[in-house]
Amino acid sequence: MLILFFISSGLFLGWSLGANDAANIFGTAVGTRMIKFSKAAIIASIFVILGAVLQGSGTTNTLSQLGNVDALGGAFTVALCSAVIVSIMTKNKLPVSTGQAIVGSIVAWCYFTSKPIDYGILTVLVSSWIYGPILGAIFAALLYLYMRKFIRTSTIHVIKLDILIRYALILTGAFGAYSLGANNIANVMGVFVHSASIKINFLTFTFDTVQILFLLGGFSIAIGIITYSKKVMETVGGEIMTLTPENAIVVVLAQALVLFLFSSSSLSNALISIGLPPIPLVPVSSTQVVIGAVLGIGLVKGVQEVKFGVLRNIALGWILTPILSGLLTFFSLFFVQNVFDIGITDKGQSSDLLGHEAAIPIIINLSNDYYYAVLLIILALFILGIIYLYLLFLRSKRRDNSNKGKQAIENDLMEIYTALSELEVNILRDSNSTLSPDKLKQTVLNELSPNIYEIQKHLQSVLDSLKDTGDKVDKVSVKKNLEKIIADLNEKRRNIG
């Protein structure tokens, strides 16, 4: 269907988000080599999909209020231009915000189509770029102080503590992935909510547009995590500040808390019910929150811990992202509308056919045959997943056995080397103890005699050279002879040394 082609730009944006922003979830953990990238990617992929489907509606509603992109052509262009800018930044290893890119593109769409912009929502979104990192720094600083106190006063054995830290990294990473999916799915599929209408009837279940878009967006983020997120982990995990595994827990947990707060409709409604102002449900950049958290730890440990040169480069990326995304979207909309004759708003010219098509609901009814086919596919995928996990287990077991064998060989070689060294020392000690004092003196003299003879011989040659020099009248010749004697003496000294 044609609608899938237009949604593909949103899927590309989701892939870019997974490759860039989602790397922050396990970037510090993988950077400190406490968790393998493959394991981190699988956990993050599962929980980011759950977060997107179960809790992604709050931030999507807020982003839709900024500018109501009401045609598939416009939504396609907005998402595609944002994805291109984010991909370029990611390729240059700059941790940028997908949210900044999509905001810049939506604003450009509003200006191009003369649609109104909700500047109140825009102010809230831009403000989140500032207070997001600040909250991340505050949470991280408090959590770091508590973590440091716990480790210093803890009596847990270091091996058990290492195991606890690994499990804590996995749990906080799963929470961070869930929060990322819940908070940032709006950046991926928010522009399509009002421009596409899809409904799938599956037996007694009905999946509406938002649920389908969130599920597809969650899968695209997961693919981005698995395929291309390893590069940015190097920047977030190690270049800003050297992080320990304990610090990694603090960073990921701080990021997860901030993103969860700004995506929880239940928490916002609870605050309203007791007469408090609600928390704005806005997409917050996970990259900015993580960097704020790392900076918060660095400020507690000491400013010298922070590499401000890297921070300057990242800040430059933050400024350029919305500007470049907006400019690219503005000029791309001109070509899409005038060159390709595709409608970018439902109130345009006669060429707005695609804009009106988007308003027609697409209803897909799945019969019993489809039901059994889907069930068989799910069962096959489940079996393949079990086989894959079993193969991973066997490979891990073989690797462990191989490492144990190598370690055993190294231990045996070390024992042999130690035994030989001790044997050599014992033989030398025994030979010295069997010699009488006179014989020992004689042995030493025999060893020194050749050296003494060589020294005497060389001194005699030096005396002869000095006599020849004294007989010369020419100053140049005297100088050359003295230089030659000095050079010979230096060479002899080096040989003796």
Coordinates of C-alpha atoms in Angstrom, one line a residue:
M1 CA 0.0 0.0 0.0
L2 CA 1.0 3.6 -0.7
I3 CA 0.7 4.6 2.9
L4 CA 3.5 2.2 3.9
F5 CA 5.9 4.0 1.6
F6 CA 5.2 7.3 3.4
I7 CA 5.5 5.7 6.8
S8 CA 8.9 4.4 5.8
S9 CA 10.4 7.8 6.5
G10 CA 9.2 7.6 10.0
L11 CA 10.7 4.1 10.3
F12 CA 14.0 5.5 9.0
L13 CA 13.8 8.2 11.7
G14 CA 13.1 5.4 14.3
W15 CA 16.2 3.6 13.1
S16 CA 18.2 6.8 13.4
L17 CA 16.9 7.3 17.0
G18 CA 17.8 3.7 17.9
A19 CA 21.3 4.2 16.4
N20 CA 21.9 7.5 18.2
D21 CA 19.7 8.1 21.3
A22 CA 19.1 4.5 22.3
A23 CA 22.9 4.0 22.6
N24 CA 22.7 6.0 25.8
I25 CA 20.9 3.2 27.6
F26 CA 23.7 0.8 27.7
G27 CA 26.5 3.0 26.3
T28 CA 28.2 3.4 29.7
A29 CA 27.7 -0.3 30.6
V30 CA 29.2 -1.5 27.4
G31 CA 31.9 1.1 27.5
T32 CA 33.0 -0.2 30.9
R33 CA 32.8 -3.8 29.5
M34 CA 30.4 -5.0 32.2
I35 CA 27.8 -6.1 29.7
K36 CA 28.3 -7.4 26.1
F37 CA 26.8 -5.3 23.3
S38 CA 24.7 -8.2 22.0
K39 CA 23.0 -8.8 25.3
A40 CA 22.5 -5.1 25.9
A41 CA 21.0 -4.7 22.4
I42 CA 18.5 -7.5 22.9
I43 CA 17.3 -6.2 26.3
A44 CA 17.0 -2.6 25.0
S45 CA 15.1 -3.7 21.9
I46 CA 12.4 -5.6 23.9
F47 CA 11.8 -2.9 26.5
V48 CA 11.8 0.0 24.0
I49 CA 9.0 -1.6 22.1
L50 CA 7.0 -2.2 25.3
G51 CA 7.5 1.4 26.4
A52 CA 6.4 2.7 23.0
V53 CA 3.2 0.7 22.9
L54 CA 2.1 0.9 26.5
Q55 CA 3.1 4.5 27.4
G56 CA 3.8 6.6 24.3
S57 CA 0.6 8.5 23.9
G58 CA 1.3 11.4 26.3
T59 CA 4.3 12.9 24.6
T60 CA 2.7 12.3 21.1
N61 CA -0.3 14.5 22.0
T62 CA 2.0 17.3 23.1
L63 CA 4.1 17.1 19.9
S64 CA 1.0 17.1 17.8
Q65 CA -0.1 20.4 19.3
L66 CA 3.0 22.1 18.1
G67 CA 2.0 21.7 14.5
N68 CA -0.8 19.5 13.1
V69 CA 0.9 17.8 10.1
D70 CA -2.3 16.7 8.4
A71 CA -1.1 15.1 5.1
L72 CA 1.0 12.1 4.4
G73 CA 3.2 14.0 2.0
G74 CA 4.1 16.6 4.6
A75 CA 4.6 14.0 7.3
F76 CA 6.8 12.0 5.0
T77 CA 9.0 15.0 4.3
V78 CA 9.2 16.1 7.9
A79 CA 10.3 12.7 9.1
L80 CA 12.7 12.0 6.3
C81 CA 14.5 15.3 6.7
S82 CA 14.8 14.8 10.4
A83 CA 16.2 11.3 9.9
V84 CA 18.8 12.5 7.3
I85 CA 20.1 15.2 9.7
V86 CA 20.3 12.8 12.6
S87 CA 22.0 10.1 10.5
I88 CA 24.6 12.6 9.3
M89 CA 25.3 13.7 12.9
T90 CA 25.5 10.1 14.0
K91 CA 27.9 9.2 11.3
N92 CA 30.2 11.9 12.6
K93 CA 29.9 10.5 16.1
L94 CA 28.0 13.5 17.5
P95 CA 25.3 12.4 20.0
V96 CA 22.5 14.7 18.8
S97 CA 18.8 14.8 19.7
T98 CA 16.1 13.3 17.4
G99 CA 13.6 15.5 19.2
Q100 CA 15.4 18.6 18.2
A101 CA 15.5 17.5 14.6
I102 CA 11.8 16.7 14.5
V103 CA 10.8 20.0 16.2
G104 CA 12.9 22.0 13.7
S105 CA 11.2 20.1 10.8
I106 CA 7.7 20.7 12.2
V107 CA 8.3 24.4 12.6
A108 CA 9.6 24.6 9.0
W109 CA 6.5 22.8 7.8
C110 CA 4.2 25.3 9.7
Y111 CA 6.1 28.2 8.1
F112 CA 5.9 26.8 4.6
T113 CA 2.2 25.9 4.8
S114 CA 1.3 29.1 6.8
K115 CA -0.2 26.9 9.5
P116 CA -0.3 28.3 13.1
I117 CA 2.5 27.3 15.5
D118 CA 1.6 26.9 19.2
Y119 CA 4.5 28.9 20.6
G120 CA 3.5 27.9 24.2
I121 CA 4.2 24.3 23.3
L122 CA 7.3 25.3 21.4
T123 CA 8.6 27.1 24.5
V124 CA 7.9 24.0 26.6
L125 CA 9.8 21.8 24.1
V126 CA 12.8 24.1 23.9
S127 CA 12.8 24.5 27.7
S128 CA 13.1 20.7 28.0
W129 CA 16.4 20.9 26.1
I130 CA 17.7 23.0 29.0
Y131 CA 16.1 21.5 32.1
G132 CA 16.4 17.9 30.9
P133 CA 20.2 17.9 31.3
I134 CA 19.9 19.9 34.5
L135 CA 17.6 17.3 36.1
G136 CA 19.8 14.5 34.8
A137 CA 22.8 16.2 36.5
I138 CA 20.9 16.7 39.8
F139 CA 19.6 13.1 39.9
A140 CA 23.0 11.7 38.9
A141 CA 24.8 13.7 41.6
L142 CA 22.4 12.6 44.3
L143 CA 22.5 9.0 43.2
Y144 CA 26.3 9.0 42.9
L145 CA 26.7 10.3 46.5
Y146 CA 24.4 7.5 47.7
M147 CA 26.2 4.9 45.7
R148 CA 29.6 6.0 46.9
K149 CA 28.5 5.9 50.5
F150 CA 27.0 2.4 50.0
I151 CA 30.1 1.0 48.5
R152 CA 32.4 2.5 51.1
T153 CA 30.3 1.2 54.0
S154 CA 29.4 -2.1 52.4
T155 CA 31.0 -5.4 53.7
I156 CA 30.0 -7.3 50.5
H157 CA 32.9 -9.3 49.0
V158 CA 34.3 -7.7 45.9
I159 CA 33.3 -10.7 43.7
K160 CA 29.7 -10.6 44.9
L161 CA 29.7 -6.8 44.5
D162 CA 30.8 -7.2 40.9
I163 CA 27.9 -9.6 40.2
L164 CA 25.4 -7.2 41.9
I165 CA 26.7 -4.3 39.7
R166 CA 26.2 -6.4 36.5
Y167 CA 22.6 -7.2 37.5
A168 CA 21.9 -3.6 38.4
L169 CA 23.2 -2.5 35.0
I170 CA 20.8 -4.9 33.3
L171 CA 17.8 -3.8 35.4
T172 CA 18.5 0.0 35.0
G173 CA 19.1 -0.5 31.3
A174 CA 15.8 -2.3 30.9
F175 CA 14.1 0.6 32.8
G176 CA 15.9 3.1 30.6
A177 CA 14.9 1.4 27.4
Y178 CA 11.2 1.3 28.5
S179 CA 11.4 5.0 29.4
L180 CA 13.0 5.8 26.1
G181 CA 10.3 4.1 24.1
A182 CA 7.6 5.7 26.1
N183 CA 9.1 9.2 25.8
N184 CA 10.6 9.3 22.4
I185 CA 8.2 7.4 20.2
A186 CA 6.5 10.7 19.6
N187 CA 9.6 11.9 17.7
V188 CA 9.3 8.9 15.4
M189 CA 5.6 8.5 14.7
G190 CA 4.0 11.6 16.1
V191 CA 3.7 13.4 12.8
F192 CA 1.8 10.5 11.2
V193 CA -1.0 10.4 13.9
H194 CA -3.2 13.0 12.2
S195 CA -2.2 12.3 8.6
A196 CA -2.8 8.5 8.5
S197 CA -5.8 6.4 9.5
I198 CA -5.2 2.7 9.8
K199 CA -7.3 0.0 11.6
I200 CA -6.6 -3.7 11.8
N201 CA -9.4 -6.1 13.0
F202 CA -7.8 -9.3 14.3
L203 CA -10.5 -11.7 15.6
T204 CA -12.0 -9.9 18.6
F205 CA -9.2 -7.4 18.8
T206 CA -9.0 -4.0 17.0
F207 CA -5.8 -2.1 16.6
D208 CA -6.1 1.6 15.9
T209 CA -3.8 4.0 14.1
V210 CA -1.8 5.0 17.2
Q211 CA -1.2 1.5 18.4
I212 CA 0.0 0.3 14.9
L213 CA 2.2 3.3 14.4
F214 CA 3.8 2.9 17.9
L215 CA 4.4 -0.8 17.3
L216 CA 6.1 -0.2 14.0
G217 CA 8.1 2.7 15.4
G218 CA 9.2 0.6 18.4
F219 CA 10.5 -2.1 16.0
S220 CA 12.4 0.5 13.9
I221 CA 14.1 1.8 17.1
A222 CA 15.0 -1.7 18.0
I223 CA 16.6 -2.4 14.6
G224 CA 18.6 0.8 15.0
I225 CA 19.9 -0.3 18.4
I226 CA 21.0 -3.7 17.0
T227 CA 22.5 -2.5 13.8
Y228 CA 24.2 0.8 14.3
S229 CA 24.3 2.0 17.9
K230 CA 27.8 0.8 18.8
K231 CA 29.6 3.9 17.5
V232 CA 28.0 6.5 19.7
M233 CA 28.5 4.4 22.8
E234 CA 32.2 5.3 22.5
T235 CA 31.5 9.0 22.9
V236 CA 28.8 8.8 25.6
G237 CA 30.6 6.0 27.5
G238 CA 34.1 7.2 27.6
E239 CA 35.1 10.5 25.9
I240 CA 33.2 12.9 28.1
M241 CA 34.5 11.4 31.4
T242 CA 36.0 8.1 32.4
L243 CA 33.2 6.1 34.0
T244 CA 33.3 3.2 36.4
P245 CA 30.6 0.5 36.3
E246 CA 29.1 2.1 39.5
N247 CA 28.9 5.4 37.7
A248 CA 27.2 3.7 34.7
I249 CA 24.4 2.5 37.0
V250 CA 23.9 6.1 38.2
V251 CA 23.9 7.6 34.7
V252 CA 21.4 5.1 33.2
L253 CA 19.1 5.3 36.2
A254 CA 19.1 9.1 36.2
Q255 CA 18.3 9.1 32.5
A256 CA 15.5 6.6 33.0
L257 CA 13.9 8.6 35.8
V258 CA 13.9 11.9 33.8
L259 CA 12.4 10.3 30.7
F260 CA 9.8 8.4 32.7
L261 CA 8.7 11.5 34.6
F262 CA 8.1 13.4 31.3
S263 CA 6.1 10.6 29.7
S264 CA 3.9 9.3 32.6
S265 CA 0.3 10.5 32.1
S266 CA -0.7 8.7 35.4
L267 CA 1.9 10.7 37.4
S268 CA 0.8 14.0 35.7
N269 CA -2.9 13.3 36.5
A270 CA -2.1 12.3 40.1
L271 CA -0.4 15.7 40.6
I272 CA -3.4 17.5 39.1
S273 CA -5.8 15.5 41.4
I274 CA -4.0 16.9 44.5
G275 CA -4.0 20.5 43.2
L276 CA -0.3 20.6 42.0
P277 CA 0.8 21.7 38.5
P278 CA 1.2 18.7 36.1
I279 CA 4.5 17.6 34.7
P280 CA 4.6 18.5 31.0
L281 CA 4.5 15.4 28.8
V282 CA 7.2 16.3 26.3
P283 CA 9.8 14.3 24.4
V284 CA 13.1 14.8 26.2
S285 CA 16.4 14.1 24.6
S286 CA 17.9 11.0 26.2
T287 CA 21.3 12.1 24.8
Q288 CA 21.2 15.4 26.6
V289 CA 20.0 13.8 29.9
V290 CA 22.8 11.3 29.8
I291 CA 25.4 13.9 29.1
G292 CA 23.9 16.0 31.9
A293 CA 24.1 13.0 34.2
V294 CA 27.8 12.4 33.3
L295 CA 28.5 16.1 33.9
G296 CA 26.8 15.9 37.3
I297 CA 29.0 13.0 38.4
G298 CA 32.0 14.9 37.1
L299 CA 31.2 18.0 39.1
V300 CA 30.8 15.9 42.3
K301 CA 34.1 14.2 41.7
G302 CA 35.9 17.3 40.5
V303 CA 35.7 19.6 37.5
Q304 CA 39.1 18.3 36.2
E305 CA 37.4 14.9 35.5
V306 CA 35.2 16.5 32.8
K307 CA 36.6 16.8 29.2
F308 CA 35.0 20.1 28.2
G309 CA 36.4 19.9 24.7
V310 CA 34.1 17.0 23.9
L311 CA 31.2 18.9 25.5
R312 CA 31.8 21.9 23.2
N313 CA 31.5 19.7 20.2
I314 CA 28.3 18.1 21.4
A315 CA 26.8 21.5 22.2
L316 CA 27.6 22.6 18.7
G317 CA 25.7 19.6 17.4
W318 CA 22.7 20.5 19.6
I319 CA 22.5 24.0 18.1
L320 CA 23.0 22.9 14.5
T321 CA 20.5 20.0 14.6
P322 CA 17.2 22.0 14.7
I323 CA 18.5 24.7 12.3
L324 CA 19.8 22.2 9.7
S325 CA 16.7 20.0 10.0
G326 CA 14.4 23.0 9.6
L327 CA 16.2 24.4 6.5
L328 CA 16.4 21.0 4.8
T329 CA 12.6 20.4 5.5
F330 CA 11.7 23.9 4.1
F331 CA 13.4 23.4 0.8
S332 CA 12.4 19.8 0.5
L333 CA 8.7 20.7 1.0
F334 CA 9.1 23.0 -2.0
F335 CA 10.3 20.2 -4.2
V336 CA 7.8 17.7 -2.9
Q337 CA 4.9 20.0 -3.6
N338 CA 6.0 21.7 -6.9
V339 CA 8.2 19.2 -8.5
F340 CA 6.7 15.8 -7.5
D341 CA 3.1 17.3 -7.2
I342 CA 2.5 15.7 -3.8
G343 CA 0.2 17.4 -1.3
I344 CA 1.9 18.4 1.9
T345 CA -1.3 19.8 3.6
D346 CA -5.0 19.0 3.3
K347 CA -5.7 22.7 2.4
G348 CA -3.5 23.1 -0.6
Q349 CA -4.0 23.0 -4.3
S350 CA -5.8 20.4 -6.4
S351 CA -2.7 18.3 -6.2
D352 CA -3.6 17.4 -2.7
L353 CA -4.9 14.0 -3.6
L354 CA -2.6 12.2 -1.3
G355 CA -3.4 14.5 1.5
H356 CA -7.1 13.6 1.2
E357 CA -6.4 9.9 0.7
A358 CA -4.7 9.9 4.1
A359 CA -8.0 10.9 5.8
I360 CA -9.8 7.7 4.4
P361 CA -9.6 5.0 6.9
I362 CA -7.7 1.9 5.9
I363 CA -9.4 -1.1 7.5
I364 CA -7.8 -4.6 7.4
N365 CA -9.9 -7.5 8.5
L366 CA -8.0 -10.7 9.3
S367 CA -10.0 -13.9 8.8
N368 CA -9.4 -17.2 10.4
D369 CA -7.0 -18.2 7.7
Y370 CA -4.9 -15.2 8.4
Y371 CA -5.2 -15.9 12.1
Y372 CA -3.7 -19.4 11.7
A373 CA -1.1 -18.1 9.3
V374 CA 0.0 -15.4 11.8
L375 CA -0.1 -17.9 14.6
L376 CA 2.2 -20.3 12.7
I377 CA 4.6 -17.4 12.0
I378 CA 4.7 -16.4 15.6
L379 CA 5.2 -20.1 16.6
A380 CA 8.0 -20.4 14.1
L381 CA 9.7 -17.2 15.3
F382 CA 9.4 -18.5 18.9
I383 CA 11.1 -21.8 18.0
L384 CA 13.8 -20.0 16.0
G385 CA 14.3 -17.7 19.0
I386 CA 14.8 -20.7 21.3
I387 CA 17.2 -22.4 18.9
Y388 CA 19.2 -19.1 18.6
L389 CA 19.4 -18.7 22.4
Y390 CA 20.5 -22.3 22.7
L391 CA 23.2 -21.8 20.1
L392 CA 24.3 -18.7 22.0
F393 CA 24.5 -20.7 25.2
L394 CA 26.6 -23.4 23.6
R395 CA 29.0 -20.9 22.1
S396 CA 29.3 -19.1 25.4
K397 CA 30.0 -22.5 27.1
R398 CA 32.7 -23.4 24.6
R399 CA 34.2 -20.0 25.0
D400 CA 34.3 -20.4 28.8
N401 CA 35.9 -23.8 28.5
S402 CA 38.5 -22.5 26.0
N403 CA 39.3 -19.6 28.4
K404 CA 39.6 -22.0 31.3
G405 CA 42.0 -24.2 29.2
K406 CA 44.1 -21.2 28.3
Q407 CA 44.2 -20.1 31.9
A408 CA 45.3 -23.6 33.1
I409 CA 48.1 -23.6 30.5
E410 CA 49.3 -20.2 31.6
N411 CA 49.2 -21.2 35.2
D412 CA 51.2 -24.4 34.5
L413 CA 53.8 -22.3 32.5
M414 CA 54.0 -19.8 35.4
E415 CA 54.6 -22.6 37.8
I416 CA 57.4 -24.1 35.6
Y417 CA 59.0 -20.7 35.2
T418 CA 58.9 -20.1 39.0
A419 CA 60.4 -23.6 39.7
L420 CA 63.2 -23.1 37.2
S421 CA 64.1 -19.7 38.7
E422 CA 64.2 -21.2 42.2
L423 CA 66.3 -24.1 40.9
E424 CA 68.8 -21.7 39.3
V425 CA 69.1 -19.7 42.5
N426 CA 69.6 -22.8 44.6
I427 CA 72.3 -24.1 42.3
L428 CA 74.2 -20.8 42.4
R429 CA 73.8 -20.7 46.2
D430 CA 75.1 -24.3 46.6
S431 CA 78.1 -23.7 44.3
N432 CA 79.1 -20.6 46.2
S433 CA 78.7 -22.3 49.6
T434 CA 81.0 -25.2 48.5
L435 CA 83.8 -22.9 47.5
S436 CA 86.4 -22.1 50.1
P437 CA 87.2 -18.4 50.7
D438 CA 90.5 -18.8 48.8
K439 CA 88.9 -20.5 45.9
L440 CA 86.2 -17.9 45.8
K441 CA 88.8 -15.1 45.6
Q442 CA 90.6 -17.0 42.9
T443 CA 87.4 -17.3 40.9
V444 CA 86.7 -13.6 41.2
L445 CA 90.3 -12.8 40.2
N446 CA 90.1 -15.1 37.1
E447 CA 87.0 -13.3 36.1
L448 CA 88.5 -9.8 36.6
S449 CA 91.9 -10.5 35.1
P450 CA 91.0 -10.1 31.4
N451 CA 89.3 -6.8 32.2
I452 CA 92.3 -5.5 34.1
Y453 CA 94.6 -6.5 31.3
E454 CA 92.5 -4.7 28.7
I455 CA 92.3 -1.6 30.9
Q456 CA 96.1 -1.5 31.3
K457 CA 96.7 -2.0 27.6
H458 CA 94.4 0.8 26.7
L459 CA 95.9 3.2 29.3
Q460 CA 99.4 2.5 27.8
S461 CA 98.1 3.4 24.3
V462 CA 96.6 6.6 25.7
L463 CA 100.0 7.6 27.2
D464 CA 101.7 6.9 23.9
S465 CA 99.2 9.1 22.1
L466 CA 99.7 11.9 24.6
K467 CA 103.5 11.8 24.1
D468 CA 103.0 12.1 20.3
T469 CA 100.7 15.0 20.9
G470 CA 103.3 16.8 23.1
D471 CA 105.9 16.5 20.2
K472 CA 103.6 18.3 17.7
V473 CA 103.8 22.0 17.3
D474 CA 100.7 22.6 15.1
K475 CA 97.7 23.5 17.2
V476 CA 95.2 21.9 14.8
S477 CA 97.0 18.6 15.0
V478 CA 97.2 18.7 18.8
K479 CA 93.4 19.4 18.9
K480 CA 92.7 16.5 16.6
N481 CA 94.8 14.1 18.6
L482 CA 93.1 15.2 21.9
E483 CA 89.7 14.8 20.4
K484 CA 90.6 11.3 19.2
I485 CA 91.9 10.3 22.6
I486 CA 88.8 11.6 24.3
A487 CA 86.6 9.7 21.8
D488 CA 88.6 6.5 22.4
L489 CA 88.2 6.9 26.2
N490 CA 84.5 7.5 26.0
E491 CA 84.1 4.4 23.8
K492 CA 86.1 2.3 26.2
R493 CA 84.0 3.6 29.1
R494 CA 80.9 2.6 27.4
N495 CA 82.2 -0.9 26.6
I496 CA 83.3 -1.4 30.2
G497 CA 79.9 -0.1 31.4

